[in-house]
Amino acid sequence: MGLPDSSGGLLSELDVDAFRRLFPLRFYESHLAKSTRPDGRPLDKARDTSSALGAVASADGSALVKIGSTTMLAAIKMEVMTPSQESPDEGCIAIEFHMPPICSPIVRPGRPAEAAPVVSKQLSDTILSSGMINLKELSLISGKAAWMVYLDIYCLDADGALFDAALLSAVAAFSHLQIPVVSMNDEGKVVVMSEENEGGKEPVNKEKRKLTLCSIPFSLTCILYKNYILADPTAEEESIMETLVTVVLDSSGQLVSLYKPGGSVLAYTSAIQDCVALTRQRVRELQTILDEATAGMEVD
C-alpha cells in the first residue's frame, strides 16, 4: 500500500516503510483519516481469534489462544492442600503470567518483563471478582483438604492486547479443566489417585469432573486517540498511541472491571461508553469461539 506524496503520486514501498519508521504517528493518522488501519482492519474490528483446548497433555487443563499474532499458552495443575482456618470449605487459585524473551524483542534475557506482574494481578483480580469460579467447588474435605489451582500463562508472542489474550486463554483452560480423582491413603492424607494407588481406599471424589463456570469474563482493549477508538490494538499501535482502556464484561454483559492506566476517565466519558458497546459485541464473538472449542473437545 502506498501513500500520496506532495506531488500527488504514490510513495514507493521502501519510502512507505521509511516514513512509517521515522514518522509513525503521521503514518497512522493518514490511515485513521480514512477510518482504517495499516493491516486493513476497520477501527472497531478485532483481529482473527482462535482457541485450541488440550494443548498441554501433562496439564489438568490447558489452552492455546491467538488474537492476531498475540499468542498465549495456559496450563493448569492441581495439587491437594490444607485449607486455611478462615476458609475451611474453599480452595485457592494462584495465577502467574510469564513473558519469556522469545515473546518480544523488548523483553531481555535475565530481566523480568515489566508488564508481567501487572497482567498477573489484573488476571487474578478479574477471575476472582467475576465470580466465574466458586471456590467452594474446590473443597474436598472441610477443614482438611482442598484443591490448590496453579494457572500459568506463557506469552509466546506479544503483539498487543496481552491482557485480552491472557484472559481468554485462562477462561479456555478452565473450560478444559478436569478435576482429578483423589483418595485417602493409609496415613489418612488425601492424594491424587494414580495407577500405583488405584487399589487403595475408596476415592473421595468418584470420577473426574469439570468446574461449573458462571459469569465468564471477557475483555477488549481499545486505544483512545483524539476522536478515534481503535479496538484490539497491535503492539505497534500501543507504543505510538498510549491511552489504553480495557473493559471486562461477563457473559451476560455486566461490567466486571475497567482498566485505564493514568489520565482522567471523566475526560473520556462518551469514549468509555463506546468502548463498553464494542466490548459487548466482542463478548458474543469470544463466547462463540469458546463454545466451538469446547464442543470440538467433546466430539473428540
PDB file of C-alpha atoms in Angstrom:
ATOM      1  CA  MET A   1       0.000   0.000   0.000  1.00  0.00           C
ATOM      2  CA  GLY A   2       1.420   3.379  -0.999  1.00  0.00           C
ATOM      3  CA  LEU A   3       0.943   6.810   0.482  1.00  0.00           C
ATOM      4  CA  PRO A   4       0.415  10.012  -1.500  1.00  0.00           C
ATOM      5  CA  ASP A   5       3.425  12.302  -1.764  1.00  0.00           C
ATOM      6  CA  SER A   6       3.455  16.085  -2.182  1.00  0.00           C
ATOM      7  CA  SER A   7       3.283  15.813  -5.977  1.00  0.00           C
ATOM      8  CA  GLY A   8       0.171  13.653  -5.875  1.00  0.00           C
ATOM      9  CA  GLY A   9       1.977  10.410  -6.777  1.00  0.00           C
ATOM     10  CA  LEU A  10       2.452   7.325  -4.641  1.00  0.00           C
ATOM     11  CA  LEU A  11       5.493   6.744  -2.492  1.00  0.00           C
ATOM     12  CA  SER A  12       7.346   3.517  -3.161  1.00  0.00           C
ATOM     13  CA  GLU A  13       7.072   0.620  -0.717  1.00  0.00           C
ATOM     14  CA  LEU A  14      10.591   1.419   0.520  1.00  0.00           C
ATOM     15  CA  ASP A  15       9.639   5.043   1.102  1.00  0.00           C
ATOM     16  CA  VAL A  16       6.473   3.959   2.933  1.00  0.00           C
ATOM     17  CA  ASP A  17       8.496   1.729   5.287  1.00  0.00           C
ATOM     18  CA  ALA A  18      10.940   4.542   5.978  1.00  0.00           C
ATOM     19  CA  PHE A  19       8.090   7.015   6.553  1.00  0.00           C
ATOM     20  CA  ARG A  20       6.454   4.514   8.938  1.00  0.00           C
ATOM     21  CA  ARG A  21       9.648   4.183  10.982  1.00  0.00           C
ATOM     22  CA  LEU A  22      10.535   7.878  11.031  1.00  0.00           C
ATOM     23  CA  PHE A  23       7.051   9.351  11.473  1.00  0.00           C
ATOM     24  CA  PRO A  24       4.899   6.554  12.910  1.00  0.00           C
ATOM     25  CA  LEU A  25       2.161   8.819  14.258  1.00  0.00           C
ATOM     26  CA  ARG A  26       1.738  10.670  10.965  1.00  0.00           C
ATOM     27  CA  PHE A  27       1.717   7.321   9.185  1.00  0.00           C
ATOM     28  CA  TYR A  28      -1.136   6.104  11.370  1.00  0.00           C
ATOM     29  CA  GLU A  29      -3.030   9.372  11.151  1.00  0.00           C
ATOM     30  CA  SER A  30      -3.053   9.073   7.348  1.00  0.00           C
ATOM     31  CA  HIS A  31      -4.929   5.771   7.795  1.00  0.00           C
ATOM     32  CA  LEU A  32      -7.167   6.918  10.649  1.00  0.00           C
ATOM     33  CA  ALA A  33      -8.471   9.755   8.482  1.00  0.00           C
ATOM     34  CA  LYS A  34      -9.865   7.019   6.213  1.00  0.00           C
ATOM     35  CA  SER A  35     -11.276   5.023   9.181  1.00  0.00           C
ATOM     36  CA  THR A  36      -8.883   2.171   8.572  1.00  0.00           C
ATOM     37  CA  ARG A  37      -5.586   0.788   9.868  1.00  0.00           C
ATOM     38  CA  PRO A  38      -2.358  -0.336   8.198  1.00  0.00           C
ATOM     39  CA  ASP A  39      -3.371  -4.007   8.500  1.00  0.00           C
ATOM     40  CA  GLY A  40      -6.627  -3.275   6.666  1.00  0.00           C
ATOM     41  CA  ARG A  41      -8.932  -3.553   9.680  1.00  0.00           C
ATOM     42  CA  PRO A  42     -11.718  -1.072  10.393  1.00  0.00           C
ATOM     43  CA  LEU A  43     -11.060   0.856  13.605  1.00  0.00           C
ATOM     44  CA  ASP A  44     -13.659  -1.100  15.601  1.00  0.00           C
ATOM     45  CA  LYS A  45     -12.699  -4.611  14.442  1.00  0.00           C
ATOM     46  CA  ALA A  46     -10.667  -7.080  16.491  1.00  0.00           C
ATOM     47  CA  ARG A  47      -8.124  -9.399  14.901  1.00  0.00           C
ATOM     48  CA  ASP A  48      -8.891 -13.000  13.975  1.00  0.00           C
ATOM     49  CA  THR A  49      -9.091 -15.088  17.148  1.00  0.00           C
ATOM     50  CA  SER A  50      -8.725 -18.817  17.778  1.00  0.00           C
ATOM     51  CA  SER A  51      -8.720 -21.138  20.782  1.00  0.00           C
ATOM     52  CA  ALA A  52      -7.483 -24.738  20.978  1.00  0.00           C
ATOM     53  CA  LEU A  53      -8.072 -26.785  24.129  1.00  0.00           C
ATOM     54  CA  GLY A  54      -5.800 -29.515  25.486  1.00  0.00           C
ATOM     55  CA  ALA A  55      -2.562 -28.005  24.196  1.00  0.00           C
ATOM     56  CA  VAL A  56      -0.505 -29.404  27.116  1.00  0.00           C
ATOM     57  CA  ALA A  57      -1.041 -33.140  27.620  1.00  0.00           C
ATOM     58  CA  SER A  58       0.555 -33.199  31.090  1.00  0.00           C
ATOM     59  CA  ALA A  59      -1.702 -30.445  32.464  1.00  0.00           C
ATOM     60  CA  ASP A  60      -5.096 -30.910  34.101  1.00  0.00           C
ATOM     61  CA  GLY A  61      -6.443 -28.177  31.834  1.00  0.00           C
ATOM     62  CA  SER A  62      -4.799 -26.172  29.060  1.00  0.00           C
ATOM     63  CA  ALA A  63      -5.431 -23.965  26.052  1.00  0.00           C
ATOM     64  CA  LEU A  64      -3.599 -22.203  23.247  1.00  0.00           C
ATOM     65  CA  VAL A  65      -5.146 -18.878  22.236  1.00  0.00           C
ATOM     66  CA  LYS A  66      -4.254 -16.498  19.415  1.00  0.00           C
ATOM     67  CA  ILE A  67      -5.544 -12.979  18.813  1.00  0.00           C
ATOM     68  CA  GLY A  68      -3.841 -11.915  15.623  1.00  0.00           C
ATOM     69  CA  SER A  69      -0.179 -12.695  16.277  1.00  0.00           C
ATOM     70  CA  THR A  70      -0.523 -12.401  20.066  1.00  0.00           C
ATOM     71  CA  THR A  71      -0.252 -15.972  21.364  1.00  0.00           C
ATOM     72  CA  MET A  72      -0.865 -17.349  24.862  1.00  0.00           C
ATOM     73  CA  LEU A  73      -0.403 -20.843  26.275  1.00  0.00           C
ATOM     74  CA  ALA A  74      -2.282 -21.512  29.524  1.00  0.00           C
ATOM     75  CA  ALA A  75      -1.791 -24.606  31.682  1.00  0.00           C
ATOM     76  CA  ILE A  76      -3.435 -25.645  34.964  1.00  0.00           C
ATOM     77  CA  LYS A  77      -2.011 -28.032  37.557  1.00  0.00           C
ATOM     78  CA  MET A  78      -3.974 -29.154  40.606  1.00  0.00           C
ATOM     79  CA  GLU A  79      -2.491 -30.020  43.998  1.00  0.00           C
ATOM     80  CA  VAL A  80      -4.130 -31.054  47.277  1.00  0.00           C
ATOM     81  CA  MET A  81      -3.601 -28.579  50.124  1.00  0.00           C
ATOM     82  CA  THR A  82      -4.843 -27.944  53.641  1.00  0.00           C
ATOM     83  CA  PRO A  83      -7.359 -25.062  53.526  1.00  0.00           C
ATOM     84  CA  SER A  84      -6.959 -22.038  55.750  1.00  0.00           C
ATOM     85  CA  GLN A  85      -8.849 -21.761  59.020  1.00  0.00           C
ATOM     86  CA  GLU A  86     -10.584 -18.637  57.688  1.00  0.00           C
ATOM     87  CA  SER A  87     -11.920 -20.538  54.628  1.00  0.00           C
ATOM     88  CA  PRO A  88     -12.082 -24.216  55.604  1.00  0.00           C
ATOM     89  CA  ASP A  89     -14.503 -25.048  52.767  1.00  0.00           C
ATOM     90  CA  GLU A  90     -12.696 -23.291  49.934  1.00  0.00           C
ATOM     91  CA  GLY A  91      -9.779 -23.984  47.643  1.00  0.00           C
ATOM     92  CA  CYS A  92      -7.333 -21.430  46.215  1.00  0.00           C
ATOM     93  CA  ILE A  93      -6.227 -20.205  42.813  1.00  0.00           C
ATOM     94  CA  ALA A  94      -2.729 -18.881  42.058  1.00  0.00           C
ATOM     95  CA  ILE A  95      -2.136 -17.186  38.702  1.00  0.00           C
ATOM     96  CA  GLU A  96       1.210 -16.340  37.135  1.00  0.00           C
ATOM     97  CA  PHE A  97       1.773 -14.599  33.802  1.00  0.00           C
ATOM     98  CA  HIS A  98       5.133 -15.206  32.137  1.00  0.00           C
ATOM     99  CA  MET A  99       6.843 -13.268  29.344  1.00  0.00           C
ATOM    100  CA  PRO A 100       9.938 -15.193  28.179  1.00  0.00           C
ATOM    101  CA  PRO A 101      12.420 -13.345  25.923  1.00  0.00           C
ATOM    102  CA  ILE A 102      11.105 -15.223  22.890  1.00  0.00           C
ATOM    103  CA  CYS A 103       7.809 -13.316  23.034  1.00  0.00           C
ATOM    104  CA  SER A 104       9.128  -9.843  22.205  1.00  0.00           C
ATOM    105  CA  PRO A 105      12.346  -8.007  21.313  1.00  0.00           C
ATOM    106  CA  ILE A 106      11.754  -5.636  24.237  1.00  0.00           C
ATOM    107  CA  VAL A 107      11.976  -8.499  26.780  1.00  0.00           C
ATOM    108  CA  ARG A 108      15.611  -9.084  27.671  1.00  0.00           C
ATOM    109  CA  PRO A 109      17.036 -12.366  28.981  1.00  0.00           C
ATOM    110  CA  GLY A 110      17.604 -12.314  32.724  1.00  0.00           C
ATOM    111  CA  ARG A 111      15.266  -9.365  33.287  1.00  0.00           C
ATOM    112  CA  PRO A 112      11.596  -9.824  34.157  1.00  0.00           C
ATOM    113  CA  ALA A 113       9.236  -8.042  31.781  1.00  0.00           C
ATOM    114  CA  GLU A 114       7.612  -5.000  33.396  1.00  0.00           C
ATOM    115  CA  ALA A 115       4.190  -5.963  32.068  1.00  0.00           C
ATOM    116  CA  ALA A 116       4.217  -9.487  33.544  1.00  0.00           C
ATOM    117  CA  PRO A 117       3.333  -8.691  37.205  1.00  0.00           C
ATOM    118  CA  VAL A 118       0.755  -6.115  36.091  1.00  0.00           C
ATOM    119  CA  VAL A 119      -1.038  -8.633  33.874  1.00  0.00           C
ATOM    120  CA  SER A 120      -0.774 -11.303  36.606  1.00  0.00           C
ATOM    121  CA  LYS A 121      -2.557  -9.048  39.104  1.00  0.00           C
ATOM    122  CA  GLN A 122      -5.210  -7.987  36.604  1.00  0.00           C
ATOM    123  CA  LEU A 123      -5.919 -11.638  35.796  1.00  0.00           C
ATOM    124  CA  SER A 124      -6.186 -12.614  39.462  1.00  0.00           C
ATOM    125  CA  ASP A 125      -8.431  -9.665  40.282  1.00  0.00           C
ATOM    126  CA  THR A 126     -10.657 -10.291  37.259  1.00  0.00           C
ATOM    127  CA  ILE A 127     -11.098 -14.034  37.665  1.00  0.00           C
ATOM    128  CA  LEU A 128     -11.754 -13.853  41.403  1.00  0.00           C
ATOM    129  CA  SER A 129     -14.011 -10.773  41.318  1.00  0.00           C
ATOM    130  CA  SER A 130     -16.072 -12.008  38.351  1.00  0.00           C
ATOM    131  CA  GLY A 131     -17.418 -14.964  40.323  1.00  0.00           C
ATOM    132  CA  MET A 132     -16.555 -17.300  37.450  1.00  0.00           C
ATOM    133  CA  ILE A 133     -15.326 -19.950  39.877  1.00  0.00           C
ATOM    134  CA  ASN A 134     -16.976 -20.884  43.155  1.00  0.00           C
ATOM    135  CA  LEU A 135     -14.015 -21.646  45.429  1.00  0.00           C
ATOM    136  CA  LYS A 136     -16.250 -23.979  47.456  1.00  0.00           C
ATOM    137  CA  GLU A 137     -16.247 -26.323  44.451  1.00  0.00           C
ATOM    138  CA  LEU A 138     -12.537 -26.803  45.131  1.00  0.00           C
ATOM    139  CA  SER A 139     -13.168 -28.191  48.616  1.00  0.00           C
ATOM    140  CA  LEU A 140     -12.548 -31.904  49.209  1.00  0.00           C
ATOM    141  CA  ILE A 141     -12.927 -32.445  52.972  1.00  0.00           C
ATOM    142  CA  SER A 142     -13.992 -29.485  55.088  1.00  0.00           C
ATOM    143  CA  GLY A 143     -11.060 -28.071  57.019  1.00  0.00           C
ATOM    144  CA  LYS A 144      -8.757 -30.890  55.913  1.00  0.00           C
ATOM    145  CA  ALA A 145      -8.282 -30.945  52.168  1.00  0.00           C
ATOM    146  CA  ALA A 146      -8.983 -28.686  49.194  1.00  0.00           C
ATOM    147  CA  TRP A 147      -7.596 -28.020  45.761  1.00  0.00           C
ATOM    148  CA  MET A 148      -4.792 -25.561  45.079  1.00  0.00           C
ATOM    149  CA  VAL A 149      -5.104 -24.496  41.447  1.00  0.00           C
ATOM    150  CA  TYR A 150      -1.944 -23.253  39.743  1.00  0.00           C
ATOM    151  CA  LEU A 151      -2.631 -21.424  36.486  1.00  0.00           C
ATOM    152  CA  ASP A 152       0.454 -20.468  34.471  1.00  0.00           C
ATOM    153  CA  ILE A 153       0.090 -18.429  31.302  1.00  0.00           C
ATOM    154  CA  TYR A 154       3.019 -18.103  28.924  1.00  0.00           C
ATOM    155  CA  CYS A 155       3.110 -15.331  26.349  1.00  0.00           C
ATOM    156  CA  LEU A 156       4.643 -16.825  23.199  1.00  0.00           C
ATOM    157  CA  ASP A 157       4.163 -13.742  21.017  1.00  0.00           C
ATOM    158  CA  ALA A 158       3.452 -10.283  22.450  1.00  0.00           C
ATOM    159  CA  ASP A 159       1.824  -8.302  19.652  1.00  0.00           C
ATOM    160  CA  GLY A 160      -0.561  -6.149  21.683  1.00  0.00           C
ATOM    161  CA  ALA A 161      -3.697  -6.650  23.802  1.00  0.00           C
ATOM    162  CA  LEU A 162      -1.827  -9.017  26.126  1.00  0.00           C
ATOM    163  CA  PHE A 163      -4.456  -8.978  28.867  1.00  0.00           C
ATOM    164  CA  ASP A 164      -7.277  -9.819  26.449  1.00  0.00           C
ATOM    165  CA  ALA A 165      -5.441 -12.854  25.089  1.00  0.00           C
ATOM    166  CA  ALA A 166      -4.247 -13.953  28.541  1.00  0.00           C
ATOM    167  CA  LEU A 167      -7.765 -13.747  29.992  1.00  0.00           C
ATOM    168  CA  LEU A 168      -9.240 -15.708  27.087  1.00  0.00           C
ATOM    169  CA  SER A 169      -6.556 -18.392  27.481  1.00  0.00           C
ATOM    170  CA  ALA A 170      -7.301 -18.614  31.225  1.00  0.00           C
ATOM    171  CA  VAL A 171     -11.042 -18.989  30.616  1.00  0.00           C
ATOM    172  CA  ALA A 172     -10.396 -21.601  27.912  1.00  0.00           C
ATOM    173  CA  ALA A 173      -8.044 -23.566  30.187  1.00  0.00           C
ATOM    174  CA  PHE A 174     -10.639 -23.600  32.983  1.00  0.00           C
ATOM    175  CA  SER A 175     -13.248 -24.747  30.441  1.00  0.00           C
ATOM    176  CA  HIS A 176     -10.962 -27.655  29.571  1.00  0.00           C
ATOM    177  CA  LEU A 177     -10.011 -28.460  33.185  1.00  0.00           C
ATOM    178  CA  GLN A 178     -10.854 -31.890  34.565  1.00  0.00           C
ATOM    179  CA  ILE A 179     -10.515 -32.153  38.339  1.00  0.00           C
ATOM    180  CA  PRO A 180      -8.559 -35.334  39.175  1.00  0.00           C
ATOM    181  CA  VAL A 181      -9.855 -38.194  41.305  1.00  0.00           C
ATOM    182  CA  VAL A 182      -8.385 -38.311  44.841  1.00  0.00           C
ATOM    183  CA  SER A 183      -8.437 -40.877  47.618  1.00  0.00           C
ATOM    184  CA  MET A 184      -7.402 -41.240  51.259  1.00  0.00           C
ATOM    185  CA  ASN A 185      -4.105 -43.087  51.696  1.00  0.00           C
ATOM    186  CA  ASP A 186      -3.100 -45.284  54.634  1.00  0.00           C
ATOM    187  CA  GLU A 187      -1.729 -42.264  56.506  1.00  0.00           C
ATOM    188  CA  GLY A 188      -5.083 -40.510  56.274  1.00  0.00           C
ATOM    189  CA  LYS A 189      -3.881 -37.989  53.690  1.00  0.00           C
ATOM    190  CA  VAL A 190      -5.835 -37.071  50.588  1.00  0.00           C
ATOM    191  CA  VAL A 191      -3.767 -37.830  47.494  1.00  0.00           C
ATOM    192  CA  VAL A 192      -4.372 -37.755  43.748  1.00  0.00           C
ATOM    193  CA  MET A 193      -5.182 -41.260  42.507  1.00  0.00           C
ATOM    194  CA  SER A 194      -2.763 -42.844  40.058  1.00  0.00           C
ATOM    195  CA  GLU A 195      -2.156 -46.275  38.605  1.00  0.00           C
ATOM    196  CA  GLU A 196       0.111 -47.047  41.561  1.00  0.00           C
ATOM    197  CA  ASN A 197      -2.523 -46.414  44.244  1.00  0.00           C
ATOM    198  CA  GLU A 198      -5.754 -47.347  42.432  1.00  0.00           C
ATOM    199  CA  GLY A 199      -6.057 -50.381  44.659  1.00  0.00           C
ATOM    200  CA  GLY A 200      -6.135 -48.244  47.801  1.00  0.00           C
ATOM    201  CA  LYS A 201      -9.044 -46.861  49.727  1.00  0.00           C
ATOM    202  CA  GLU A 202     -12.332 -45.547  48.379  1.00  0.00           C
ATOM    203  CA  PRO A 203     -11.953 -42.380  46.264  1.00  0.00           C
ATOM    204  CA  VAL A 204     -13.010 -39.125  47.912  1.00  0.00           C
ATOM    205  CA  ASN A 205     -14.470 -37.977  44.601  1.00  0.00           C
ATOM    206  CA  LYS A 206     -15.723 -40.807  42.398  1.00  0.00           C
ATOM    207  CA  GLU A 207     -14.663 -39.515  38.958  1.00  0.00           C
ATOM    208  CA  LYS A 208     -13.026 -36.653  37.121  1.00  0.00           C
ATOM    209  CA  ARG A 209     -15.311 -33.673  36.812  1.00  0.00           C
ATOM    210  CA  LYS A 210     -15.415 -30.194  35.351  1.00  0.00           C
ATOM    211  CA  LEU A 211     -15.832 -26.945  37.215  1.00  0.00           C
ATOM    212  CA  THR A 212     -19.110 -25.070  36.961  1.00  0.00           C
ATOM    213  CA  LEU A 213     -18.190 -21.766  35.343  1.00  0.00           C
ATOM    214  CA  CYS A 214     -20.518 -18.805  35.898  1.00  0.00           C
ATOM    215  CA  SER A 215     -20.334 -15.173  34.778  1.00  0.00           C
ATOM    216  CA  ILE A 216     -17.396 -15.883  32.466  1.00  0.00           C
ATOM    217  CA  PRO A 217     -15.328 -12.694  31.942  1.00  0.00           C
ATOM    218  CA  PHE A 218     -14.167 -11.493  28.535  1.00  0.00           C
ATOM    219  CA  SER A 219     -12.298  -8.299  27.727  1.00  0.00           C
ATOM    220  CA  LEU A 220     -11.485  -5.866  24.951  1.00  0.00           C
ATOM    221  CA  THR A 221      -8.675  -3.336  24.983  1.00  0.00           C
ATOM    222  CA  CYS A 222      -9.108  -0.124  22.994  1.00  0.00           C
ATOM    223  CA  ILE A 223      -6.883   2.823  22.200  1.00  0.00           C
ATOM    224  CA  LEU A 224      -8.293   6.321  22.619  1.00  0.00           C
ATOM    225  CA  TYR A 225      -6.604   8.780  20.289  1.00  0.00           C
ATOM    226  CA  LYS A 226      -8.164  12.165  19.555  1.00  0.00           C
ATOM    227  CA  ASN A 227     -11.667  11.312  18.297  1.00  0.00           C
ATOM    228  CA  TYR A 228     -10.703   7.786  17.287  1.00  0.00           C
ATOM    229  CA  ILE A 229     -11.217   4.467  19.072  1.00  0.00           C
ATOM    230  CA  LEU A 230      -9.076   1.537  17.919  1.00  0.00           C
ATOM    231  CA  ALA A 231     -10.225  -1.884  19.126  1.00  0.00           C
ATOM    232  CA  ASP A 232      -7.736  -4.682  19.841  1.00  0.00           C
ATOM    233  CA  PRO A 233      -4.503  -2.744  19.209  1.00  0.00           C
ATOM    234  CA  THR A 234      -1.257  -4.265  17.997  1.00  0.00           C
ATOM    235  CA  ALA A 235       1.989  -3.721  19.891  1.00  0.00           C
ATOM    236  CA  GLU A 236       2.974  -1.024  17.393  1.00  0.00           C
ATOM    237  CA  GLU A 237      -0.296   0.828  17.905  1.00  0.00           C
ATOM    238  CA  GLU A 238       0.066   0.603  21.693  1.00  0.00           C
ATOM    239  CA  SER A 239       3.589   2.055  21.525  1.00  0.00           C
ATOM    240  CA  ILE A 240       2.505   5.023  19.393  1.00  0.00           C
ATOM    241  CA  MET A 241      -0.888   5.900  20.904  1.00  0.00           C
ATOM    242  CA  GLU A 242      -0.593   5.238  24.602  1.00  0.00           C
ATOM    243  CA  THR A 243      -4.077   5.910  26.040  1.00  0.00           C
ATOM    244  CA  LEU A 244      -5.481   2.428  26.630  1.00  0.00           C
ATOM    245  CA  VAL A 245      -8.805   1.317  28.056  1.00  0.00           C
ATOM    246  CA  THR A 246      -9.583  -2.316  28.859  1.00  0.00           C
ATOM    247  CA  VAL A 247     -13.219  -3.178  29.523  1.00  0.00           C
ATOM    248  CA  VAL A 248     -14.109  -6.514  31.132  1.00  0.00           C
ATOM    249  CA  LEU A 249     -17.683  -7.779  30.850  1.00  0.00           C
ATOM    250  CA  ASP A 250     -19.125 -11.118  31.893  1.00  0.00           C
ATOM    251  CA  SER A 251     -21.019 -13.433  29.558  1.00  0.00           C
ATOM    252  CA  SER A 252     -24.305 -11.709  30.440  1.00  0.00           C
ATOM    253  CA  GLY A 253     -22.916  -8.282  29.508  1.00  0.00           C
ATOM    254  CA  GLN A 254     -22.449  -6.980  33.060  1.00  0.00           C
ATOM    255  CA  LEU A 255     -19.418  -4.798  33.774  1.00  0.00           C
ATOM    256  CA  VAL A 256     -16.750  -6.636  35.786  1.00  0.00           C
ATOM    257  CA  SER A 257     -13.952  -4.081  35.685  1.00  0.00           C
ATOM    258  CA  LEU A 258     -12.414  -1.258  33.708  1.00  0.00           C
ATOM    259  CA  TYR A 259      -8.693  -0.583  33.470  1.00  0.00           C
ATOM    260  CA  LYS A 260      -7.361   2.766  32.295  1.00  0.00           C
ATOM    261  CA  PRO A 261      -3.766   3.456  33.328  1.00  0.00           C
ATOM    262  CA  GLY A 262      -3.317   7.154  34.030  1.00  0.00           C
ATOM    263  CA  GLY A 263      -5.376  10.159  32.963  1.00  0.00           C
ATOM    264  CA  SER A 264      -8.913  11.116  33.847  1.00  0.00           C
ATOM    265  CA  VAL A 265     -11.748   8.787  32.919  1.00  0.00           C
ATOM    266  CA  LEU A 266     -14.191  11.704  33.114  1.00  0.00           C
ATOM    267  CA  ALA A 267     -12.470  13.348  30.154  1.00  0.00           C
ATOM    268  CA  TYR A 268     -13.396  10.360  28.021  1.00  0.00           C
ATOM    269  CA  THR A 269     -16.883   9.548  29.305  1.00  0.00           C
ATOM    270  CA  SER A 270     -18.509   9.153  25.891  1.00  0.00           C
ATOM    271  CA  ALA A 271     -15.486   7.257  24.563  1.00  0.00           C
ATOM    272  CA  ILE A 272     -15.642   4.854  27.526  1.00  0.00           C
ATOM    273  CA  GLN A 273     -19.309   4.189  26.751  1.00  0.00           C
ATOM    274  CA  ASP A 274     -18.362   3.431  23.158  1.00  0.00           C
ATOM    275  CA  CYS A 275     -15.645   1.042  24.385  1.00  0.00           C
ATOM    276  CA  VAL A 276     -18.211  -0.786  26.530  1.00  0.00           C
ATOM    277  CA  ALA A 277     -20.514  -1.123  23.498  1.00  0.00           C
ATOM    278  CA  LEU A 278     -17.657  -2.548  21.419  1.00  0.00           C
ATOM    279  CA  THR A 279     -16.819  -4.962  24.231  1.00  0.00           C
ATOM    280  CA  ARG A 280     -20.405  -6.256  24.292  1.00  0.00           C
ATOM    281  CA  GLN A 281     -20.069  -7.148  20.615  1.00  0.00           C
ATOM    282  CA  ARG A 282     -16.688  -8.759  21.270  1.00  0.00           C
ATOM    283  CA  VAL A 283     -18.077 -10.835  24.161  1.00  0.00           C
ATOM    284  CA  ARG A 284     -20.510 -12.514  21.778  1.00  0.00           C
ATOM    285  CA  GLU A 285     -17.683 -13.326  19.373  1.00  0.00           C
ATOM    286  CA  LEU A 286     -15.443 -14.758  22.104  1.00  0.00           C
ATOM    287  CA  GLN A 287     -18.260 -16.794  23.649  1.00  0.00           C
ATOM    288  CA  THR A 288     -18.896 -18.401  20.246  1.00  0.00           C
ATOM    289  CA  ILE A 289     -15.189 -19.173  19.803  1.00  0.00           C
ATOM    290  CA  LEU A 290     -15.039 -20.732  23.267  1.00  0.00           C
ATOM    291  CA  ASP A 291     -18.226 -22.754  22.690  1.00  0.00           C
ATOM    292  CA  GLU A 292     -16.868 -24.111  19.406  1.00  0.00           C
ATOM    293  CA  ALA A 293     -13.560 -25.081  21.014  1.00  0.00           C
ATOM    294  CA  THR A 294     -15.345 -26.840  23.867  1.00  0.00           C
ATOM    295  CA  ALA A 295     -17.710 -28.643  21.501  1.00  0.00           C
ATOM    296  CA  GLY A 296     -14.715 -29.811  19.471  1.00  0.00           C
ATOM    297  CA  MET A 297     -13.149 -31.393  22.553  1.00  0.00           C
ATOM    298  CA  GLU A 298     -16.400 -33.144  23.439  1.00  0.00           C
ATOM    299  CA  VAL A 299     -16.584 -34.655  19.956  1.00  0.00           C
ATOM    300  CA  ASP A 300     -13.036 -35.933  20.262  1.00  0.00           C
TER     301      ASP A 300
END
